[in-house]
XYZ file of C-alpha atoms in Angstrom:
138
model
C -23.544 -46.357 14.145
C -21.996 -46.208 11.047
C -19.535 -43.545 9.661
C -18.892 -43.423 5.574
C -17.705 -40.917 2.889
C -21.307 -39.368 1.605
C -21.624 -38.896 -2.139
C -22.805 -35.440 -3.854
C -25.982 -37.249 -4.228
C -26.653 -36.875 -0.462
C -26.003 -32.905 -0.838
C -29.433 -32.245 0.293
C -29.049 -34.848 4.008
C -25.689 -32.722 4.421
C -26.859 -29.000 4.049
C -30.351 -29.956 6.282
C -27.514 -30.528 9.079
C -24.858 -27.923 7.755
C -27.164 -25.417 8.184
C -27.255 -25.453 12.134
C -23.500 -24.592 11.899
C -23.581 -21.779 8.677
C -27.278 -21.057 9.332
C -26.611 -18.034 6.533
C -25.613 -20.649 3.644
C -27.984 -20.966 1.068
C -28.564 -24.641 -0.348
C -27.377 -23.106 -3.966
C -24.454 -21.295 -2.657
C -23.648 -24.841 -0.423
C -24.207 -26.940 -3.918
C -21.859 -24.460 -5.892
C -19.604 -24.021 -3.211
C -18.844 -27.964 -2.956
C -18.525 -28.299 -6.415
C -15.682 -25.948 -6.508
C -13.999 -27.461 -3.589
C -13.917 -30.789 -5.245
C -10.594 -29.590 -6.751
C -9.074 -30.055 -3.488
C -10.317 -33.392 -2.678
C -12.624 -32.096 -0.139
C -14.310 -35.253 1.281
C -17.719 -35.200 3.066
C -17.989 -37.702 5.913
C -20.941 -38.928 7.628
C -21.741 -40.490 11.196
C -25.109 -42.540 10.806
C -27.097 -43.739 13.300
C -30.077 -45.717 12.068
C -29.873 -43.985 8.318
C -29.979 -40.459 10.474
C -27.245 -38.327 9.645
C -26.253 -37.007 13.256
C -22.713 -35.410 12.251
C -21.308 -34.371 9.410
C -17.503 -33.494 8.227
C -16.002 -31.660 5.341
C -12.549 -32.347 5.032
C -9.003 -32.146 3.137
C -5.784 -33.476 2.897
C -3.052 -30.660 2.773
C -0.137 -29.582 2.789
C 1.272 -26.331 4.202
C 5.365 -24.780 5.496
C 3.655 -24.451 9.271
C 1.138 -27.898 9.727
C 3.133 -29.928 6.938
C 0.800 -32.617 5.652
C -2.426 -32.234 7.620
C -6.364 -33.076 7.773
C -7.714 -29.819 7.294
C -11.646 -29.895 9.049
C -13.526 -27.505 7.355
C -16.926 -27.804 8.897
C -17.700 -30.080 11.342
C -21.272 -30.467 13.425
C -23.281 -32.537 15.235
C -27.139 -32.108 15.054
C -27.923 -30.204 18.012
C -30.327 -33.147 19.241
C -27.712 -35.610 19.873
C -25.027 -33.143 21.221
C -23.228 -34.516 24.591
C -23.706 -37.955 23.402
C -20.284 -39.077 21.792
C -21.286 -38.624 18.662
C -18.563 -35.708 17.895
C -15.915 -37.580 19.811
C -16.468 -40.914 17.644
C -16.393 -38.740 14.254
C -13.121 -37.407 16.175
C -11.665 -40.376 16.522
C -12.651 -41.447 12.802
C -10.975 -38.703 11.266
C -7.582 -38.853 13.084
C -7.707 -42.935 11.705
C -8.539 -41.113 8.123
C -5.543 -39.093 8.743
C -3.381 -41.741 9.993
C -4.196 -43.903 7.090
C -3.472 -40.361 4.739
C 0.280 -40.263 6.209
C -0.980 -36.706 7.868
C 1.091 -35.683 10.971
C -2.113 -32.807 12.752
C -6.013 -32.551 12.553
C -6.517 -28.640 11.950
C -9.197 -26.662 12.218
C -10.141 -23.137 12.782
C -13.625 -22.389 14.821
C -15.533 -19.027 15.224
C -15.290 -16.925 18.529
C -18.824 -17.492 19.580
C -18.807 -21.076 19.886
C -17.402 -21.318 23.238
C -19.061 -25.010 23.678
C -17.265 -26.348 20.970
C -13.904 -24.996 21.680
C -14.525 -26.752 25.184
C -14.997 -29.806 23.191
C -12.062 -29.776 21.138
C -9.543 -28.643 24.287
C -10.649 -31.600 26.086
C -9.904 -33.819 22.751
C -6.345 -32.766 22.294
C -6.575 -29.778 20.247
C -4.629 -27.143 21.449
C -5.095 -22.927 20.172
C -2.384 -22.221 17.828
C -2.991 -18.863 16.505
C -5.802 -16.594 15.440
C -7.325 -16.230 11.978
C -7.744 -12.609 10.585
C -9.979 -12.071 7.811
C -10.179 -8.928 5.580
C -13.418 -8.679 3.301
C -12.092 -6.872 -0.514
């Protein structure tokens, strides 16, 4: 297994996984979409497993009054053949070293309602609910 920062040159690997998790992303929205998060520093990791990508992270280092400096996840997913495996706990585990190493005092993320299996998942990591997201479309 081997987990490493992927390069915009893998963009095609990531969104063939991505897409389980936003199934309603386009690969040209994805591609635009990453270039203008590059601003932020948003980093894609990869967990490998015999040149397979089986999960995939998109993350950032911020800053914010109510997490202070943080490792925001942005998307994270496994590829639903390897689920219940470890695979999601050892890219876990990776990116709270990443934060560590970034001077970052949380891991944050925010998850969708219907995705009940990986809210179990994260509970029995550590993460605890904090608050809800509201969203208003203009």
């Amino acid at each position: 297994m081997q987990i490493r920062e992927m390069s915009l040159k893998e963009l095609f690997t990531i969104y063939d996984l991505l897409k389980q998790l936003r199934p309603a992303l386009s690969y040209e929205e994805f591609e635009d979409l990453i270039y203008d998060m590059r601003h932020m520093e948003y980093k894609m990791i990869g967990l490998f497993e015999k040149q397979e990508l089986i999960s995939y992270a998109g993350v950032a280092v911020q800053t914010n009054l109510y997490h202070k400096r943080h490792l925001y996840i942005f998307d994270l997913v496994t590829d639903e053949e390897y689920r219940s495996r470890g695979y999601g706990k050892s890219m876990l585990a990776y990116l709270k070293d990443y934060a560590k190493m970034a001077a970052c005092e949380n891991l944050v993320l925010s998850s969708g309602l219907q995705r009940e299996d990986a809210h179990r998942f994260y509970e029995v990591e550590g993460f605890e609910k904090k608050s809800y997201l509201f969203v208003k479309a203009i």
